[in-house]
Each structure stands twice: as structure tokens, then as C-alpha cells.
């Protein structure tokens, strides 16, 4: 699938996310792109919160799509996942042309390490990559008590040079087709230390479960994969329920945060850098694991012949 970038034309950018079409991160990004008057901006995003849905897609049911008024952009809210939104947005079924670039974000919370697997934000960009469209996922390292809504605009502005540079490479047909980019912006975006090319690390928030009697009980796990406080203001009252007599309720809880050192995305983000991490669609094992199975698999037949089963 190829975009229709014609010399002299404004490039077309499709924006999606996993926080929902009304999320401040998406609205800040779209507002910035529109304000530059350098892009034709399309929006195709979930109609509600879809954080941590990974790369799930809607298969059996039709998607419900409703046009939304976002100044300067052509926007639609979709009942599906971020991957659904990207797929629909680049298909020419909803919009008349294929976008030159897909941007997923700006997400509330970082997407680093193993959390990339869970991320609907990253999946929105990955879906475009699967279909041959250049893509970027953008996340802001939101921290409650330190961050505010204006930081999304600052995060979007900090990424604008990268977005413009990518489109320049696309225009000259020099942009690589074998990856997409995942960008994470530090909490103190005003004082960031610059861009740093990083690799995906193994940082991970290990989760446990606790039994509760009501959805109001215990803290909320945010889309940032962290725990909110046990205050009532942190819990959305819509849809809360007590467990029926024949049901049990369980809520996630953070048990441990695992972090590795080195030039990884998470470590560089914590040092104040805007991390730029090229990603692909494959999930190869590490070389030492592959080496083990190269020796192990032939021995399986000798030690465990099928005739003995």
C-alpha cells in the first residue's frame, strides 16, 4: 500500500490513539499539526478508552463510526481498537486517499520495554507498518502530581521536528520501510536532554491480583501501568458494580517494577531524553536461546520417540 505524496502537496497525516478520541494527548497533537498549516490532518480513533488492548482487532462484528467535529481536521470516532482504527483509516473505505504517515498518540504514560507488547498506542502504529505505511507512536511519561494537560502540547511540539523530518524522507523516497518508530517523551519535557536513539529494553511492571467485593475497592491500574491512589476521585463511577453472589471480583495490583540498566528506552527516558526506538513486527528470541534449541530439538526424537508415547 502506497501513499499519495505528490511534490508540492501538503502531506496527509492520520492520527489515532488508544486513550480515545477525546483524550487530551490526541487533541493536543491534532491541534498542533493543524496550526502549522503544513499537513492535511485525518483522525480515526477509538470512541472510548482502549488502553492496553495490544494489537487486538474486531473480527466478528461491524464497526460503528461517527464523524466528530475537530477544527481543521476530518475526524471519526470508531467503536473498535487502535489497530482497527488504523486499518480502517488507511483502507480508503473511510477516507479517499491513503495517508503518508500514521501517528499514534500522544499517549498518557510511557510505552517502554515489555509494555510495548501491551500497548494499544504502539499497535496503532504497528498496524500501519504491517500495511507498508510509515508510522510513529508517541507517548508522554505522565506522572500524577507533576504533569498537567499542557504537557501534551509540549510533548507534541518536541516531536514535531522528527515528524517533519520523516515526511521529508518519505517525499524523497529515502525513508526505510522495514521499521516504525516508538517515541517516548520525558515528564519534564521543557528541560529534556535531546533525542536519543535507543533499543527496546526489558523494563516491566509485574502485576498481581487481589480479590475485592466492589470495583470501588482498592486502587486503579492506570493506562500507564501504574497504580492510582485509593481515593474516590481516581475511580470512574460509571459501570461500577458489586459482585453478584455467584461471582468473584479481582483487581490487578502492582507487585514489583523491574528495570534494567543500559542504553534502553526506559533508562534513557528516566535520564530525561526523548527516546526514539525503531521497532519491527517480528519477535525473535535471543541468540543464546536459539542456540540451545538448535542442539535440543534433534535430541527430542532420540530421547522421546513417538512410538514410546
Tab-separated table of C-alpha atoms in Angstrom:
chain	number	residue	atom	x	y	z
A	1	UNK	CA	0.000	0.000	0.000
A	2	UNK	CA	1.470	3.336	-1.052
A	3	UNK	CA	0.585	6.849	-0.009
A	4	UNK	CA	-0.122	9.650	-2.472
A	5	UNK	CA	2.602	12.134	-1.572
A	6	UNK	CA	2.867	14.492	-4.549
A	7	UNK	CA	5.595	17.109	-4.714
A	8	UNK	CA	4.212	20.459	-3.615
A	9	UNK	CA	1.186	18.964	-1.882
A	10	UNK	CA	0.683	19.012	1.836
A	11	UNK	CA	1.358	15.542	3.233
A	12	UNK	CA	-1.571	13.677	4.742
A	13	UNK	CA	-1.182	12.564	8.354
A	14	UNK	CA	-3.567	10.121	10.030
A	15	UNK	CA	-3.780	10.375	13.826
A	16	UNK	CA	-5.047	7.619	16.116
A	17	UNK	CA	-4.505	6.591	19.740
A	18	UNK	CA	-5.674	4.205	22.457
A	19	UNK	CA	-6.868	6.746	25.055
A	20	UNK	CA	-9.877	7.647	22.925
A	21	UNK	CA	-10.737	10.443	20.502
A	22	UNK	CA	-11.479	12.908	23.315
A	23	UNK	CA	-8.151	12.315	25.084
A	24	UNK	CA	-6.065	15.464	25.660
A	25	UNK	CA	-2.969	13.890	24.122
A	26	UNK	CA	-4.642	13.287	20.759
A	27	UNK	CA	-6.366	16.664	20.801
A	28	UNK	CA	-3.062	18.439	21.540
A	29	UNK	CA	-1.281	16.630	18.706
A	30	UNK	CA	-4.046	17.290	16.184
A	31	UNK	CA	-4.278	20.953	17.203
A	32	UNK	CA	-0.541	21.389	16.731
A	33	UNK	CA	-0.480	19.691	13.335
A	34	UNK	CA	-3.420	21.778	12.129
A	35	UNK	CA	-1.911	25.020	13.449
A	36	UNK	CA	1.240	24.614	11.335
A	37	UNK	CA	-0.857	24.625	8.142
A	38	UNK	CA	1.666	22.156	6.715
A	39	UNK	CA	-0.363	18.964	6.937
A	40	UNK	CA	-3.677	17.559	5.819
A	41	UNK	CA	-4.884	16.014	9.082
A	42	UNK	CA	-7.162	12.991	9.387
A	43	UNK	CA	-8.282	11.415	12.652
A	44	UNK	CA	-9.577	7.891	13.120
A	45	UNK	CA	-9.536	6.973	16.793
A	46	UNK	CA	-11.434	4.838	19.321
A	47	UNK	CA	-14.659	6.295	20.664
A	48	UNK	CA	-13.625	5.355	24.217
A	49	UNK	CA	-10.630	4.300	26.304
A	50	UNK	CA	-8.848	1.336	24.722
A	51	UNK	CA	-5.576	1.318	26.659
A	52	UNK	CA	-3.597	-1.913	26.950
A	53	UNK	CA	-5.644	-3.757	24.312
A	54	UNK	CA	-2.397	-4.523	22.463
A	55	UNK	CA	-2.886	-5.433	18.783
A	56	UNK	CA	-6.370	-6.903	19.187
A	57	UNK	CA	-8.771	-6.401	16.298
A	58	UNK	CA	-12.524	-6.601	15.813
A	59	UNK	CA	-13.286	-9.665	13.745
A	60	UNK	CA	-16.902	-10.788	14.141
A	61	UNK	CA	-18.807	-7.526	14.492
A	62	UNK	CA	-19.176	-4.425	12.323
A	63	UNK	CA	-17.509	-1.227	13.494
A	64	UNK	CA	-19.663	1.768	14.376
A	65	UNK	CA	-18.228	5.022	13.011
A	66	UNK	CA	-19.346	8.559	13.817
A	67	UNK	CA	-17.965	11.828	12.493
A	68	UNK	CA	-16.592	14.143	15.176
A	69	UNK	CA	-16.016	17.892	14.961
A	70	UNK	CA	-12.313	18.650	15.416
A	71	UNK	CA	-11.330	22.023	13.998
A	72	UNK	CA	-9.093	21.796	10.946
A	73	UNK	CA	-9.243	18.008	10.703
A	74	UNK	CA	-11.529	15.359	9.267
A	75	UNK	CA	-12.235	13.115	12.242
A	76	UNK	CA	-14.141	9.937	13.042
A	77	UNK	CA	-14.734	8.070	16.298
A	78	UNK	CA	-14.726	4.287	15.912
A	79	UNK	CA	-16.086	1.558	18.168
A	80	UNK	CA	-13.007	-0.601	17.606
A	81	UNK	CA	-9.423	-0.892	18.819
A	82	UNK	CA	-6.445	1.265	17.826
A	83	UNK	CA	-5.392	-1.364	15.267
A	84	UNK	CA	-8.939	-1.312	13.870
A	85	UNK	CA	-8.818	2.474	13.598
A	86	UNK	CA	-5.543	2.472	11.709
A	87	UNK	CA	-6.669	-0.329	9.430
A	88	UNK	CA	-9.889	1.498	8.591
A	89	UNK	CA	-8.147	4.847	8.248
A	90	UNK	CA	-5.617	3.635	5.676
A	91	UNK	CA	-8.049	1.427	3.738
A	92	UNK	CA	-9.650	4.143	1.541
A	93	UNK	CA	-13.029	2.896	2.763
A	94	UNK	CA	-13.399	5.890	5.107
A	95	UNK	CA	-11.066	8.487	3.604
A	96	UNK	CA	-10.495	8.985	-0.144
A	97	UNK	CA	-6.717	8.553	-0.012
A	98	UNK	CA	-4.001	6.692	1.856
A	99	UNK	CA	-2.108	8.798	4.436
A	100	UNK	CA	1.586	9.466	4.034
A	101	UNK	CA	2.230	8.967	7.748
A	102	UNK	CA	0.321	7.489	10.690
A	103	UNK	CA	0.909	8.922	14.171
A	104	UNK	CA	-0.494	7.131	17.200
A	105	UNK	CA	-0.646	9.256	20.347
A	106	UNK	CA	0.128	11.272	22.297
A	107	UNK	CA	-0.382	8.565	24.922
A	108	UNK	CA	-0.819	9.343	28.610
A	109	UNK	CA	2.067	7.343	30.044
A	110	UNK	CA	5.272	5.905	28.626
A	111	UNK	CA	5.457	2.837	26.412
A	112	UNK	CA	8.824	1.249	27.004
A	113	UNK	CA	10.271	-2.213	27.450
A	114	UNK	CA	7.895	-5.147	27.649
A	115	UNK	CA	4.932	-2.780	27.964
A	116	UNK	CA	5.234	-2.176	24.227
A	117	UNK	CA	3.595	-5.588	23.820
A	118	UNK	CA	0.520	-4.463	25.789
A	119	UNK	CA	0.290	-1.019	24.228
A	120	UNK	CA	-2.647	-0.086	22.037
A	121	UNK	CA	-0.783	3.103	21.137
A	122	UNK	CA	2.145	1.183	19.674
A	123	UNK	CA	-0.277	-1.224	17.969
A	124	UNK	CA	-1.877	1.711	16.162
A	125	UNK	CA	1.493	2.473	14.568
A	126	UNK	CA	2.409	-1.189	14.067
A	127	UNK	CA	-0.776	-1.814	12.059
A	128	UNK	CA	0.263	0.906	9.625
A	129	UNK	CA	3.745	-0.618	9.391
A	130	UNK	CA	2.232	-4.029	8.593
A	131	UNK	CA	0.489	-2.367	5.666
A	132	UNK	CA	3.527	-0.535	4.322
A	133	UNK	CA	2.674	2.909	5.707
A	134	UNK	CA	5.334	4.825	7.683
A	135	UNK	CA	4.261	5.199	11.285
A	136	UNK	CA	5.208	6.654	14.658
A	137	UNK	CA	3.831	6.020	18.130
A	138	UNK	CA	4.263	8.857	20.640
A	139	UNK	CA	3.893	8.653	24.421
A	140	UNK	CA	4.379	11.179	27.199
A	141	UNK	CA	5.644	9.973	30.581
A	142	UNK	CA	2.712	11.310	32.591
A	143	UNK	CA	3.234	11.355	36.349
A	144	UNK	CA	0.341	12.294	38.604
A	145	UNK	CA	1.115	15.373	40.654
A	146	UNK	CA	3.904	16.515	38.309
A	147	UNK	CA	2.288	16.542	34.874
A	148	UNK	CA	-0.529	18.709	33.569
A	149	UNK	CA	-2.637	18.844	30.420
A	150	UNK	CA	-0.405	21.476	28.790
A	151	UNK	CA	2.464	18.973	28.803
A	152	UNK	CA	0.786	17.082	25.960
A	153	UNK	CA	1.133	20.139	23.741
A	154	UNK	CA	4.778	20.496	24.769
A	155	UNK	CA	5.361	16.805	24.040
A	156	UNK	CA	3.779	17.141	20.600
A	157	UNK	CA	5.913	20.221	19.843
A	158	UNK	CA	9.048	18.367	20.926
A	159	UNK	CA	8.257	15.619	18.398
A	160	UNK	CA	7.362	17.944	15.519
A	161	UNK	CA	10.943	18.105	14.134
A	162	UNK	CA	11.010	14.300	13.929
A	163	UNK	CA	7.608	14.207	12.239
A	164	UNK	CA	8.700	16.837	9.704
A	165	UNK	CA	11.991	15.042	9.055
A	166	UNK	CA	10.223	11.715	8.489
A	167	UNK	CA	7.881	13.292	5.964
A	168	UNK	CA	10.822	14.892	4.161
A	169	UNK	CA	12.444	11.455	3.824
A	170	UNK	CA	9.160	9.954	2.645
A	171	UNK	CA	8.878	12.639	-0.014
A	172	UNK	CA	12.309	11.760	-1.418
A	173	UNK	CA	11.547	8.026	-1.039
A	174	UNK	CA	14.522	7.506	1.283
A	175	UNK	CA	12.566	6.538	4.383
A	176	UNK	CA	13.144	2.885	5.452
A	177	UNK	CA	10.191	0.533	5.082
A	178	UNK	CA	11.440	-2.157	7.468
A	179	UNK	CA	10.595	-0.478	10.780
A	180	UNK	CA	8.401	2.029	12.565
A	181	UNK	CA	9.350	4.408	15.388
A	182	UNK	CA	8.282	4.475	19.021
A	183	UNK	CA	8.915	7.820	20.721
A	184	UNK	CA	8.726	8.470	24.461
A	185	UNK	CA	8.870	11.990	25.886
A	186	UNK	CA	10.119	12.560	29.465
A	187	UNK	CA	7.996	14.046	32.221
A	188	UNK	CA	9.970	17.301	32.357
A	189	UNK	CA	9.626	17.899	28.643
A	190	UNK	CA	10.665	21.554	28.853
A	191	UNK	CA	14.111	20.536	30.108
A	192	UNK	CA	14.569	17.406	28.008
A	193	UNK	CA	18.162	16.499	27.077
A	194	UNK	CA	17.504	15.982	23.379
A	195	UNK	CA	16.766	12.998	21.180
A	196	UNK	CA	18.437	9.663	21.809
A	197	UNK	CA	18.249	6.599	19.574
A	198	UNK	CA	17.545	3.667	21.886
A	199	UNK	CA	16.638	-0.001	21.828
A	200	UNK	CA	13.667	-1.673	23.427
A	201	UNK	CA	14.569	-2.837	26.906
A	202	UNK	CA	13.030	-5.316	29.321
A	203	UNK	CA	11.509	-2.930	31.857
A	204	UNK	CA	8.281	-4.320	33.227
A	205	UNK	CA	5.682	-3.675	35.892
A	206	UNK	CA	4.874	-7.068	37.388
A	207	UNK	CA	1.225	-7.400	38.285
A	208	UNK	CA	-0.623	-9.472	40.846
A	209	UNK	CA	-4.286	-9.845	41.708
A	210	UNK	CA	-6.381	-9.268	44.809
A	211	UNK	CA	-9.958	-10.252	45.441
A	212	UNK	CA	-12.358	-7.367	46.057
A	213	UNK	CA	-16.061	-7.064	46.760
A	214	UNK	CA	-16.593	-3.905	44.687
A	215	UNK	CA	-14.882	-2.092	41.838
A	216	UNK	CA	-14.524	0.855	44.206
A	217	UNK	CA	-12.257	-1.181	46.452
A	218	UNK	CA	-8.509	-0.784	46.014
A	219	UNK	CA	-6.600	1.476	43.634
A	220	UNK	CA	-6.973	1.760	39.894
A	221	UNK	CA	-4.367	0.465	37.479
A	222	UNK	CA	-3.889	3.335	35.040
A	223	UNK	CA	-3.192	3.078	31.342
A	224	UNK	CA	0.341	3.990	32.374
A	225	UNK	CA	0.655	0.529	34.013
A	226	UNK	CA	0.974	2.144	37.440
A	227	UNK	CA	-1.324	2.231	40.449
A	228	UNK	CA	-3.531	5.174	41.258
A	229	UNK	CA	-4.215	6.042	44.874
A	230	UNK	CA	-7.205	4.644	46.775
A	231	UNK	CA	-9.014	7.974	46.607
A	232	UNK	CA	-12.517	8.099	45.217
A	233	UNK	CA	-11.540	10.799	42.710
A	234	UNK	CA	-9.330	8.355	40.886
A	235	UNK	CA	-12.158	5.948	40.136
A	236	UNK	CA	-14.681	6.478	37.373
A	237	UNK	CA	-18.112	5.908	38.877
A	238	UNK	CA	-19.629	4.740	35.600
A	239	UNK	CA	-20.113	0.998	35.350
A	240	UNK	CA	-19.088	0.215	38.912
A	241	UNK	CA	-20.756	-2.834	40.365
A	242	UNK	CA	-20.739	-5.148	43.329
A	243	UNK	CA	-20.050	-8.809	42.729
A	244	UNK	CA	-23.183	-10.958	42.349
A	245	UNK	CA	-23.436	-13.708	44.931
A	246	UNK	CA	-22.201	-16.330	42.459
A	247	UNK	CA	-19.352	-14.193	41.062
A	248	UNK	CA	-15.933	-13.132	42.287
A	249	UNK	CA	-14.236	-9.807	41.535
A	250	UNK	CA	-10.463	-9.458	41.168
A	251	UNK	CA	-8.424	-6.317	40.532
A	252	UNK	CA	-4.843	-6.001	39.365
A	253	UNK	CA	-2.192	-4.609	41.669
A	254	UNK	CA	1.418	-3.648	41.084
A	255	UNK	CA	3.760	-6.007	42.894
A	256	UNK	CA	7.157	-5.057	41.502
A	257	UNK	CA	8.798	-2.771	38.948
A	258	UNK	CA	11.621	-4.437	37.019
A	259	UNK	CA	14.178	-2.153	35.376
A	260	UNK	CA	17.404	-2.962	33.558
A	261	UNK	CA	20.385	-0.655	33.140
A	262	UNK	CA	21.959	0.375	29.868
A	263	UNK	CA	21.086	2.296	26.720
A	264	UNK	CA	17.484	1.122	26.703
A	265	UNK	CA	14.330	3.118	26.077
A	266	UNK	CA	13.161	3.204	29.693
A	267	UNK	CA	16.547	4.096	31.209
A	268	UNK	CA	17.163	6.865	28.689
A	269	UNK	CA	13.672	8.231	29.265
A	270	UNK	CA	14.288	8.374	33.012
A	271	UNK	CA	17.507	10.289	32.315
A	272	UNK	CA	15.478	12.984	30.569
A	273	UNK	CA	15.940	12.078	26.899
A	274	UNK	CA	13.284	11.893	24.216
A	275	UNK	CA	13.780	8.287	23.211
A	276	UNK	CA	13.460	7.202	19.583
A	277	UNK	CA	13.254	3.424	19.253
A	278	UNK	CA	12.970	1.661	15.874
A	279	UNK	CA	10.647	-1.339	16.121
A	280	UNK	CA	9.650	-4.156	13.802
A	281	UNK	CA	6.883	-6.689	13.605
A	282	UNK	CA	8.846	-9.829	14.466
A	283	UNK	CA	9.527	-11.310	17.901
A	284	UNK	CA	12.736	-13.326	17.568
A	285	UNK	CA	14.227	-14.989	20.617
A	286	UNK	CA	17.663	-14.024	21.877
A	287	UNK	CA	20.599	-15.827	20.277
A	288	UNK	CA	21.533	-17.944	23.294
A	289	UNK	CA	18.004	-19.342	23.401
A	290	UNK	CA	18.102	-20.148	19.689
A	291	UNK	CA	21.456	-21.903	20.150
A	292	UNK	CA	20.001	-24.046	22.929
A	293	UNK	CA	17.107	-25.238	20.793
A	294	UNK	CA	19.369	-25.954	17.813
A	295	UNK	CA	21.023	-28.654	19.911
A	296	UNK	CA	17.939	-29.612	21.870
A	297	UNK	CA	15.386	-30.245	19.121
A	298	UNK	CA	17.289	-33.051	17.303
A	299	UNK	CA	17.717	-34.863	20.615
A	300	UNK	CA	13.977	-34.889	21.281
A	301	UNK	CA	13.345	-37.667	18.736
A	302	UNK	CA	16.092	-39.844	20.197
A	303	UNK	CA	15.113	-39.416	23.817
A	304	UNK	CA	11.352	-39.255	23.397
A	305	UNK	CA	10.398	-41.316	20.310
A	306	UNK	CA	6.770	-41.063	19.300
A	307	UNK	CA	6.455	-44.853	19.419
A	308	UNK	CA	7.011	-44.695	23.179
A	309	UNK	CA	4.036	-42.391	23.707
